[in-house]
Coordinates of N, CA, C and O in Angstrom, one line a residue:
M1 N -14.9 -42.2 10.8 CA -15.2 -40.8 11.9 C -15.8 -40.8 12.7 O -17.1 -40.9 12.2
P2 N -15.9 -40.5 13.9 CA -16.6 -40.8 14.8 C -17.4 -39.5 15.1 O -17.0 -38.6 14.2
I3 N -18.4 -40.1 15.1 CA -19.7 -39.0 15.6 C -19.8 -38.3 16.9 O -19.8 -39.2 17.9
I4 N -19.7 -36.7 17.2 CA -19.9 -36.9 18.3 C -20.9 -36.6 18.3 O -22.1 -35.7 18.7
Q5 N -21.4 -37.0 19.9 CA -22.6 -37.1 20.8 C -23.3 -36.7 21.5 O -24.0 -35.9 21.7
N6 N -22.0 -36.0 22.2 CA -22.4 -34.6 23.5 C -23.1 -33.2 22.7 O -22.4 -32.7 22.1
P7 N -24.3 -33.1 23.3 CA -24.8 -32.0 22.4 C -23.8 -30.6 22.6 O -24.1 -29.9 22.2
M8 N -23.4 -30.3 23.7 CA -22.2 -29.2 24.4 C -21.1 -29.1 23.2 O -20.9 -28.0 22.5
I9 N -20.2 -30.3 23.5 CA -19.3 -30.6 22.4 C -19.1 -30.1 20.7 O -18.8 -28.9 20.1
R10 N -20.6 -30.7 20.6 CA -20.7 -30.6 19.1 C -21.3 -29.2 18.7 O -21.4 -28.6 17.4
T11 N -21.9 -28.3 19.8 CA -22.3 -26.9 19.5 C -21.4 -25.7 20.0 O -21.1 -25.1 18.9
A12 N -20.4 -26.2 20.3 CA -19.4 -25.7 20.8 C -18.4 -26.0 19.3 O -17.5 -24.6 19.1
L13 N -18.0 -26.6 18.7 CA -17.6 -27.4 17.9 C -18.1 -26.6 16.6 O -17.3 -25.9 15.9
A14 N -19.8 -26.5 16.4 CA -20.1 -25.8 15.4 C -20.2 -24.5 15.3 O -19.7 -24.1 14.3
V15 N -19.8 -23.5 16.3 CA -19.8 -22.2 17.4 C -18.4 -22.3 16.4 O -18.2 -21.2 15.7
S16 N -17.5 -22.6 17.0 CA -16.0 -22.7 16.3 C -15.6 -22.8 15.0 O -14.6 -21.8 14.1
L17 N -16.2 -23.6 14.3 CA -16.1 -23.7 13.2 C -16.8 -22.4 12.0 O -15.5 -22.0 11.0
A18 N -18.1 -21.9 12.5 CA -18.9 -20.7 12.1 C -17.9 -19.6 12.7 O -17.6 -18.4 11.3
A19 N -17.1 -19.8 13.3 CA -16.4 -18.6 13.7 C -15.3 -18.5 12.6 O -14.4 -17.7 12.3
L20 N -14.5 -19.8 12.5 CA -12.9 -19.4 11.8 C -13.4 -19.4 10.2 O -13.0 -18.6 8.9
S21 N -14.9 -19.7 9.9 CA -15.2 -19.4 8.0 C -15.6 -17.1 8.2 O -15.2 -17.4 7.8
L22 N -16.3 -17.2 9.3 CA -16.5 -15.9 9.2 C -15.4 -15.5 9.4 O -15.4 -13.7 8.8
S23 N -14.6 -15.6 9.6 CA -13.0 -14.8 10.1 C -12.9 -14.3 8.6 O -11.5 -13.2 8.2
G24 N -12.7 -15.5 8.2 CA -11.7 -15.6 6.8 C -12.4 -15.1 5.7 O -12.4 -14.0 5.1
C25 N -13.8 -14.4 6.0 CA -14.9 -13.6 5.1 C -14.1 -11.8 5.3 O -14.4 -11.3 4.5
D26 N -14.6 -11.7 6.8 CA -14.1 -10.7 7.3 C -12.2 -10.2 6.7 O -12.7 -9.0 6.2
A27 N -11.7 -11.1 6.8 CA -10.4 -10.8 5.8 C -10.4 -10.4 4.8 O -9.9 -9.4 3.5
N28 N -11.1 -11.3 3.8 CA -11.5 -11.1 2.3 C -12.3 -9.7 1.8 O -11.7 -8.3 1.1
N29 N -13.2 -9.6 2.8 CA -13.6 -8.7 2.9 C -13.1 -6.9 3.0 O -13.1 -5.9 2.3
A30 N -12.4 -7.1 4.2 CA -11.0 -6.1 4.9 C -10.3 -5.4 3.7 O -10.1 -4.5 2.9
Q31 N -9.5 -6.7 3.0 CA -8.8 -6.3 1.3 C -9.3 -5.6 0.5 O -9.0 -4.8 -0.5
G32 N -10.4 -6.5 0.0 CA -11.3 -5.6 -0.9 C -12.1 -4.5 -0.7 O -11.8 -3.6 -1.6
D33 N -12.3 -3.9 0.4 CA -12.2 -2.6 0.8 C -11.2 -1.8 0.4 O -11.2 -0.4 0.0
F34 N -9.8 -2.0 0.8 CA -8.6 -1.7 1.1 C -8.5 -1.2 -0.9 O -7.9 -0.5 -1.0
R35 N -8.8 -2.8 -1.7 CA -8.6 -2.3 -3.2 C -9.1 -1.7 -3.6 O -8.8 -0.6 -4.3
I36 N -9.9 -1.5 -3.1 CA -10.9 -0.4 -4.0 C -10.6 1.2 -3.2 O -11.0 2.5 -4.5
A37 N -10.3 1.4 -2.0 CA -9.6 2.1 -2.1 C -8.4 2.8 -2.4 O -8.0 4.6 -2.8
A38 N -7.6 1.6 -2.7 CA -6.2 2.2 -3.7 C -6.7 2.7 -4.7 O -5.6 2.9 -5.3
G39 N -7.7 2.2 -4.9 CA -7.8 2.4 -6.7 C -9.2 3.6 -6.5 O -9.1 4.4 -8.0
A40 N -9.1 4.0 -6.0 CA -10.2 5.5 -5.3 C -9.1 6.8 -6.2 O -8.2 6.9 -6.2
V41 N -10.0 7.9 -6.2 CA -9.2 9.1 -6.9 C -7.9 9.7 -5.7 O -9.0 9.3 -4.9
P42 N -7.0 10.2 -6.0 CA -6.4 11.0 -5.4 C -6.4 12.1 -4.6 O -7.8 12.8 -5.0
S43 N -6.1 12.0 -2.9 CA -7.1 13.1 -2.4 C -6.4 12.9 -0.8 O -6.2 12.3 -0.5
G44 N -5.6 14.0 -0.5 CA -5.0 14.9 0.3 C -3.5 13.7 0.2 O -3.6 13.2 -0.8
I45 N -2.8 14.6 0.6 CA -1.0 13.9 0.8 C -0.6 14.2 2.4 O -0.8 14.4 3.0
F46 N 1.0 13.5 2.3 CA 1.2 13.3 3.7 C 2.6 14.3 3.2 O 3.7 14.0 2.5
R47 N 2.3 16.0 3.8 CA 3.4 16.7 3.2 C 4.2 16.5 3.8 O 4.5 16.9 5.4
T48 N 5.3 16.4 3.6 CA 7.1 16.1 3.6 C 7.9 16.0 3.2 O 8.4 17.0 2.0
V49 N 9.4 16.3 3.8 CA 10.2 16.2 2.9 C 12.0 15.2 3.7 O 11.9 14.7 2.5
D50 N 11.0 14.7 4.6 CA 11.9 13.6 5.1 C 11.4 12.1 4.6 O 12.2 11.3 5.0
G51 N 9.9 12.2 4.5 CA 8.9 11.1 4.5 C 9.0 10.3 5.6 O 8.0 9.5 5.9
M52 N 9.0 11.3 6.8 CA 8.4 11.1 8.3 C 8.3 11.6 9.2 O 7.2 11.8 10.1
T53 N 8.0 13.2 9.1 CA 7.8 14.7 9.7 C 6.7 15.2 9.0 O 7.4 15.6 7.8
P54 N 5.5 15.3 9.2 CA 4.9 16.0 8.4 C 5.1 17.3 8.4 O 5.4 17.9 9.4
L55 N 5.0 18.3 7.6 CA 5.2 19.4 7.4 C 3.6 20.4 7.7 O 2.8 20.1 7.3
N56 N 4.0 21.4 8.8 CA 2.9 22.3 8.8 C 1.2 21.4 9.3 O 0.1 21.9 9.3
G57 N 1.7 19.9 10.3 CA 0.8 19.1 11.0 C 0.0 18.5 9.6 O -0.5 18.1 10.1
E58 N 0.4 18.3 8.3 CA -0.7 18.4 7.7 C -0.2 16.1 7.5 O 0.8 16.2 6.4
N59 N -1.5 15.5 7.5 CA -0.9 13.9 7.4 C -2.2 13.8 6.9 O -3.3 13.8 7.5
D60 N -2.3 13.1 5.8 CA -3.4 12.3 5.1 C -3.2 10.6 5.8 O -2.6 9.8 5.9
P61 N -3.6 10.5 6.8 CA -4.4 9.3 7.6 C -4.6 8.3 7.0 O -4.7 6.9 7.1
D62 N -5.4 8.4 5.3 CA -5.4 7.6 4.9 C -4.2 6.6 3.8 O -3.6 5.7 3.6
D63 N -3.0 7.5 4.1 CA -1.9 7.4 2.8 C -0.7 6.6 3.8 O -0.9 6.2 5.1
W64 N -0.5 5.3 2.7 CA 0.4 4.2 3.4 C 0.1 3.6 4.5 O 0.9 3.7 5.1
R65 N -1.4 3.0 4.4 CA -1.8 2.1 5.7 C -1.2 1.0 4.5 O -0.8 0.1 2.9
T66 N -0.8 0.1 5.5 CA -1.0 -1.7 5.4 C -2.0 -2.4 4.8 O -2.7 -2.3 5.6
A67 N -2.6 -3.2 3.4 CA -2.6 -4.0 3.5 C -3.2 -4.8 4.1 O -2.0 -5.5 4.6
P68 N -4.6 -5.5 4.5 CA -4.9 -6.1 5.5 C -4.4 -7.8 5.5 O -4.0 -8.6 6.0
I69 N -4.1 -8.0 4.6 CA -2.9 -9.6 4.0 C -2.0 -8.9 4.1 O -1.1 -10.3 4.4
Y70 N -1.4 -8.2 4.1 CA -0.2 -8.1 4.2 C 0.5 -7.5 5.7 O 1.7 -7.5 6.2
V71 N -0.7 -7.5 7.0 CA -0.1 -6.7 8.1 C 0.2 -8.4 9.0 O 1.3 -7.5 9.7
T72 N -0.3 -9.3 8.6 CA 1.0 -10.0 9.5 C 2.1 -10.4 9.2 O 3.2 -10.7 9.9
S73 N 2.9 -9.7 8.1 CA 4.3 -10.3 7.4 C 5.1 -8.8 7.8 O 5.9 -9.2 7.8
G74 N 4.9 -8.0 8.7 CA 5.2 -7.0 9.1 C 5.6 -6.1 8.3 O 6.1 -5.2 8.3
F75 N 4.8 -6.3 7.1 CA 5.3 -4.8 6.5 C 4.9 -3.9 6.7 O 4.1 -3.5 7.5
R76 N 5.4 -2.5 6.7 CA 5.1 -1.5 6.7 C 6.0 -0.3 6.0 O 7.3 -0.8 5.4
V77 N 5.6 1.3 5.5 CA 6.5 1.9 4.5 C 7.1 2.6 6.1 O 6.7 3.5 6.9
N78 N 8.3 2.6 5.9 CA 9.3 3.2 7.3 C 9.3 4.5 6.3 O 9.5 5.5 7.5
R79 N 9.3 4.9 5.2 CA 9.4 6.4 5.0 C 8.2 6.6 3.9 O 8.8 6.1 2.7
R80 N 7.5 7.5 4.1 CA 6.5 7.6 3.0 C 7.0 8.2 1.7 O 8.1 9.0 1.8
A81 N 6.5 8.5 0.6 CA 7.2 9.1 -0.3 C 7.5 10.4 0.0 O 7.1 11.6 0.7
A82 N 8.5 11.0 -0.4 CA 9.5 12.2 -0.2 C 10.7 12.7 -1.1 O 10.8 11.8 -1.4
P83 N 10.6 13.8 -1.5 CA 9.9 14.9 -0.9 C 8.4 14.9 -1.3 O 7.9 14.5 -2.5
N84 N 7.4 15.6 -0.7 CA 5.8 15.2 -0.8 C 5.5 16.5 -0.8 O 4.8 17.0 0.9
P85 N 5.2 17.7 -1.4 CA 5.4 18.1 -2.8 C 5.8 17.8 -3.4 O 7.3 17.6 -2.7
V86 N 6.6 17.4 -4.6 CA 7.6 17.4 -5.5 C 7.6 18.6 -7.0 O 6.6 18.6 -7.4
Q87 N 8.4 18.5 -7.3 CA 8.5 19.4 -8.2 C 9.2 19.0 -9.6 O 9.8 17.7 -10.0
I88 N 8.2 18.8 -10.6 CA 8.0 17.8 -11.9 C 9.6 18.2 -12.7 O 9.8 17.6 -13.5
S89 N 9.7 19.7 -12.6 CA 11.3 19.8 -13.3 C 11.9 19.5 -13.1 O 13.5 20.1 -13.3
G90 N 11.9 19.5 -11.4 CA 13.3 19.4 -10.9 C 13.9 18.0 -10.9 O 13.7 17.1 -11.7
S91 N 15.1 18.0 -11.0 CA 16.3 16.5 -11.0 C 15.9 16.1 -10.1 O 17.1 14.9 -9.8
G92 N 15.7 15.9 -8.2 CA 15.6 15.2 -7.7 C 14.9 13.9 -7.5 O 14.3 13.7 -9.0
T93 N 14.4 12.7 -6.8 CA 14.4 11.8 -7.2 C 13.4 11.8 -6.2 O 12.9 13.0 -5.1
V94 N 12.0 11.4 -6.2 CA 11.1 10.3 -5.1 C 11.1 9.7 -4.3 O 11.7 8.5 -5.3
T95 N 11.6 8.7 -3.1 CA 11.9 8.1 -2.4 C 11.1 6.8 -1.8 O 10.1 8.1 -0.6
I96 N 10.6 5.8 -1.2 CA 9.4 5.6 -0.7 C 10.5 4.3 -0.2 O 11.1 3.3 -0.9
E97 N 10.4 4.4 1.0 CA 11.5 3.0 1.6 C 10.4 2.2 2.5 O 9.8 2.6 3.6
V98 N 10.1 0.8 2.1 CA 9.4 -0.5 3.0 C 10.6 -1.0 3.8 O 11.6 -1.2 3.6
V99 N 9.9 -1.9 5.0 CA 10.4 -2.4 5.7 C 9.0 -3.9 5.9 O 8.7 -3.3 6.2
T100 N 10.2 -5.1 6.2 CA 9.0 -6.2 6.1 C 9.6 -7.0 6.5 O 10.9 -6.9 6.8
D101 N 9.1 -8.1 7.7 CA 10.0 -9.6 8.3 C 9.8 -10.5 7.5 O 10.4 -11.7 7.8
A102 N 9.2 -10.3 6.6 CA 9.1 -11.9 5.6 C 9.0 -12.0 4.5 O 9.0 -10.7 4.1
R103 N 9.5 -12.6 3.8 CA 9.8 -12.8 2.2 C 8.6 -11.8 1.5 O 7.9 -12.4 1.7
I104 N 8.3 -11.3 0.4 CA 6.8 -10.9 -0.7 C 7.5 -11.5 -1.8 O 7.9 -11.3 -2.8
P105 N 7.0 -13.5 -2.1 CA 6.9 -14.0 -3.3 C 6.8 -12.7 -4.3 O 5.5 -12.6 -4.5
G106 N 7.8 -13.0 -5.6 CA 7.1 -12.3 -6.6 C 8.1 -10.8 -6.9 O 7.3 -10.4 -7.5
G107 N 8.0 -10.3 -5.2 CA 8.3 -8.9 -5.4 C 7.0 -7.7 -5.1 O 5.9 -8.2 -5.2
L108 N 7.3 -6.6 -5.5 CA 6.5 -5.6 -5.6 C 7.0 -4.5 -6.4 O 8.2 -4.6 -7.0
Q109 N 5.5 -4.4 -7.3 CA 6.4 -3.1 -8.2 C 5.5 -1.7 -7.6 O 4.1 -1.8 -7.7
L110 N 5.9 -0.6 -7.9 CA 6.1 1.0 -7.7 C 5.2 1.3 -8.7 O 5.5 1.4 -10.1
V111 N 3.7 1.8 -9.2 CA 2.5 2.4 -9.9 C 1.9 3.5 -9.6 O 1.6 3.8 -8.7
A112 N 1.8 4.5 -10.8 CA 1.7 6.3 -10.7 C 0.5 6.0 -11.2 O 0.6 5.1 -12.3
R113 N -1.5 6.1 -10.5 CA -1.9 6.1 -11.0 C -2.9 7.7 -10.6 O -2.9 8.2 -9.4
D114 N -3.7 8.6 -11.7 CA -4.3 9.6 -11.1 C -5.6 9.2 -11.5 O -6.3 8.5 -11.4
G115 N -6.4 10.5 -11.3 CA -7.5 9.8 -11.7 C -8.7 10.0 -12.7 O -9.7 9.4 -12.2
F116 N -8.0 9.5 -13.7 CA -9.0 9.2 -14.6 C -8.3 8.2 -15.6 O -8.5 7.9 -17.1
G117 N -7.7 6.8 -14.4 CA -7.2 5.8 -15.4 C -6.1 6.0 -16.0 O -5.6 5.0 -16.1
G118 N -5.2 7.0 -16.0 CA -4.2 7.1 -16.2 C -3.4 6.2 -15.4 O -3.4 6.3 -14.5
R119 N -2.4 5.2 -16.0 CA -1.5 4.6 -15.2 C 0.1 4.7 -16.1 O 0.6 4.7 -16.6
T120 N 0.9 4.8 -14.7 CA 2.3 4.7 -15.1 C 3.4 3.5 -14.0 O 3.0 4.1 -13.0
V121 N 4.0 2.5 -15.5 CA 4.5 1.9 -13.8 C 6.1 2.4 -13.8 O 6.4 3.4 -14.8
L122 N 6.2 2.7 -12.3 CA 7.6 3.6 -11.9 C 9.0 2.8 -11.3 O 10.0 2.9 -11.6
T123 N 8.9 0.9 -11.0 CA 9.5 0.2 -10.8 C 9.1 -0.8 -11.7 O 7.9 -1.2 -11.3
P124 N 10.1 -2.0 -12.4 CA 9.9 -2.5 -11.9 C 10.0 -3.9 -11.1 O 10.0 -3.4 -10.2
F125 N 8.8 -5.3 -10.8 CA 9.7 -5.9 -9.9 C 10.3 -6.0 -8.8 O 11.4 -6.7 -9.9
E126 N 10.6 -5.6 -7.5 CA 12.0 -5.8 -7.3 C 11.2 -7.0 -5.9 O 10.4 -6.6 -5.5
D127 N 12.1 -7.8 -5.9 CA 12.5 -8.4 -4.8 C 12.4 -8.1 -3.6 O 12.7 -7.5 -3.1
I128 N 11.8 -8.7 -2.6 CA 11.3 -8.1 -1.2 C 11.6 -9.2 -0.5 O 10.7 -10.5 0.0
S129 N 12.5 -9.1 0.1 CA 12.8 -10.0 0.9 C 13.0 -9.1 2.7 O 12.9 -7.7 2.5
K130 N 13.5 -10.4 3.5 CA 13.7 -9.2 5.1 C 14.4 -8.0 5.1 O 16.0 -8.2 4.7
G131 N 14.1 -7.1 5.4 CA 14.2 -5.8 5.9 C 14.1 -4.8 5.4 O 12.9 -4.7 4.9
F132 N 14.8 -4.0 4.7 CA 14.8 -2.6 3.7 C 14.7 -2.9 2.5 O 15.3 -3.6 2.0
T133 N 13.8 -2.0 1.9 CA 13.4 -1.9 0.1 C 13.3 -0.3 0.0 O 12.5 -0.3 0.6
V134 N 13.9 -0.2 -0.9 CA 13.7 1.4 -1.2 C 13.3 1.4 -2.7 O 14.4 0.5 -3.3
F135 N 12.4 1.8 -3.2 CA 11.8 2.3 -4.6 C 11.9 4.2 -4.7 O 11.7 4.9 -3.7
T136 N 12.4 4.2 -5.5 CA 13.1 5.7 -6.2 C 13.0 5.7 -7.5 O 13.0 4.7 -8.5
F137 N 12.3 7.1 -7.9 CA 11.9 7.7 -9.1 C 11.9 8.5 -9.6 O 11.9 9.4 -8.4
F138 N 11.9 9.0 -11.0 CA 12.1 10.5 -10.8 C 10.7 11.3 -11.2 O 10.0 10.4 -12.4
P139 N 10.2 12.5 -10.6 CA 8.9 13.0 -10.9 C 8.3 12.8 -12.6 O 7.2 12.4 -12.7
S140 N 9.3 13.2 -12.8 CA 9.0 13.3 -15.0 C 9.0 11.8 -15.0 O 8.4 12.0 -16.3
E141 N 9.4 10.9 -15.2 CA 8.7 9.5 -15.7 C 7.4 9.0 -15.1 O 6.5 8.4 -15.9
I142 N 6.5 9.7 -14.4 CA 4.8 10.2 -14.6 C 4.5 10.9 -15.5 O 4.5 11.7 -15.4
V143 N 4.0 10.0 -16.8 CA 3.8 10.4 -17.8 C 2.2 11.0 -17.4 O 1.3 10.6 -17.4
G144 N 2.5 12.3 -18.1 CA 1.5 13.3 -18.2 C 1.4 14.2 -17.0 O 0.6 14.6 -16.5
A145 N 2.5 13.6 -16.1 CA 2.5 15.0 -15.0 C 2.5 15.8 -15.2 O 3.0 15.9 -15.8
Q146 N 1.8 17.0 -14.3 CA 1.9 18.4 -14.8 C 1.5 18.8 -13.6 O 0.9 18.1 -12.4
A147 N 2.2 20.3 -13.4 CA 1.8 21.4 -11.8 C 0.8 20.7 -11.6 O -0.6 21.1 -13.0
G148 N 0.3 21.0 -10.3 CA -1.2 21.0 -9.7 C -1.8 19.4 -9.6 O -2.6 19.3 -9.2
D149 N -1.0 18.4 -10.5 CA -1.6 17.5 -10.4 C -1.5 16.3 -9.0 O 0.0 16.9 -8.5
L150 N -2.3 15.7 -8.7 CA -2.3 14.4 -7.3 C -2.5 13.6 -8.0 O -2.8 13.0 -8.9
W151 N -1.2 12.2 -7.9 CA -1.6 11.7 -8.0 C -1.2 9.9 -6.9 O -1.3 10.2 -6.1
R152 N -1.8 8.8 -7.3 CA -1.9 8.3 -6.3 C -0.9 6.9 -6.7 O -0.5 6.4 -7.8
L153 N 0.3 6.8 -5.5 CA 1.3 5.6 -5.5 C 0.5 4.3 -5.0 O 0.3 4.4 -4.1
V154 N 1.1 3.0 -5.8 CA 0.4 2.2 -5.2 C 1.4 1.0 -5.5 O 2.7 0.9 -6.0
L155 N 1.8 0.7 -4.4 CA 3.0 -0.6 -4.6 C 2.3 -1.7 -4.7 O 1.1 -2.2 -3.6
F156 N 2.0 -2.6 -6.0 CA 1.3 -3.5 -6.1 C 2.5 -5.0 -5.5 O 3.2 -4.8 -5.6
D157 N 1.4 -6.4 -5.3 CA 2.7 -7.4 -5.2 C 2.0 -8.1 -6.8 O 1.2 -7.4 -7.1
S158 N 3.2 -9.0 -6.9 CA 2.8 -10.2 -8.4 C 1.6 -10.8 -8.7 O 1.3 -10.7 -10.1
R159 N 0.4 -10.5 -7.5 CA -0.9 -11.1 -7.8 C -1.7 -10.2 -8.1 O -3.0 -10.1 -8.0
G160 N -1.1 -8.8 -8.0 CA -2.2 -8.0 -8.3 C -2.6 -6.8 -7.2 O -3.1 -6.1 -7.7
E161 N -2.5 -7.2 -6.2 CA -3.3 -6.6 -4.9 C -1.7 -6.0 -4.3 O -1.0 -6.3 -4.3
P162 N -3.0 -4.5 -4.6 CA -2.4 -3.3 -3.8 C -2.2 -3.9 -2.0 O -2.7 -4.3 -1.3
V163 N -0.9 -3.4 -1.9 CA 0.2 -3.7 -1.1 C 0.0 -2.5 0.6 O 0.2 -2.2 1.7
T164 N 0.2 -1.2 -0.4 CA 0.3 0.1 0.5 C -0.2 0.9 -0.6 O 0.6 0.7 -1.9
Y165 N -0.3 2.5 -0.4 CA -0.3 3.4 -1.5 C -0.4 4.7 -1.1 O -0.9 4.5 0.6
G166 N -0.3 5.9 -1.0 CA -0.8 7.0 -0.6 C -0.6 8.3 -2.0 O -0.3 7.7 -2.9
D167 N -0.6 9.2 -2.2 CA -0.3 10.3 -2.8 C 0.7 11.5 -2.5 O 0.9 11.5 -1.7
L168 N 0.5 11.7 -3.8 CA 1.8 12.7 -4.6 C 1.6 13.4 -5.5 O 0.5 13.8 -5.9
Q169 N 1.8 15.1 -4.3 CA 1.5 16.1 -5.4 C 2.4 16.3 -6.3 O 3.7 17.2 -5.7
I170 N 2.3 17.1 -7.4 CA 3.2 18.0 -8.5 C 2.8 18.9 -8.3 O 2.1 19.5 -8.5
E171 N 4.0 20.1 -8.5 CA 4.2 21.2 -8.2 C 5.3 21.3 -9.4 O 6.2 20.4 -10.1
Q172 N 5.2 22.5 -9.7 CA 6.2 23.6 -11.2 C 7.6 23.5 -10.5 O 8.5 23.4 -9.6

C-alpha cells in the first residue's frame, strides 16, 4: 500500500475518514434515541377519524415519525391510526397505512404497549414490499385495554427495531 507523502492530502484524507466514522455514530445515536422514545410512556394522540385530518387541530408531532434507519427507504405512515380515539366496545377496526419505496426484509409487526410494561402483539410479521401496506386490528384485541387508557402502537422490524410509533386513546 503506498504511503501518501503530501501532508495536505494526508490531512484531508484523515479529516474525511473521521467525518465518515462520526456520521455513523450520529445515525446510531439517532436510532438509539428513537428506540427510547418508542418505548416511552404514551402521551398525546393525533386525534382523527380518517388518519389524515386532525380533529380540532390536535396533532401530536411526536406520533408516527419514521425511524432514522428507515428514512432513506422512503418509509412513511400514509394514514395514521384511525379512528383515534377509538371505542373499545365498538365493532369497528383501527387501520394504519404505510408506504415504502423499498422492501423491508422480514416484514413489520404491530405491537400495542401500555405505560406499565404491558404488551400485545396485534399482527404477525407482514411482508413489506414496495408500495402500500395496511395494518388493521380490533381495539378489543389489546389485552387489558379499558376506557380512558392510552396505548403506544409500535411497528417493529424483524430485528426488533422500532420503525414508527404513535399513541391510541381508548374510549367507552
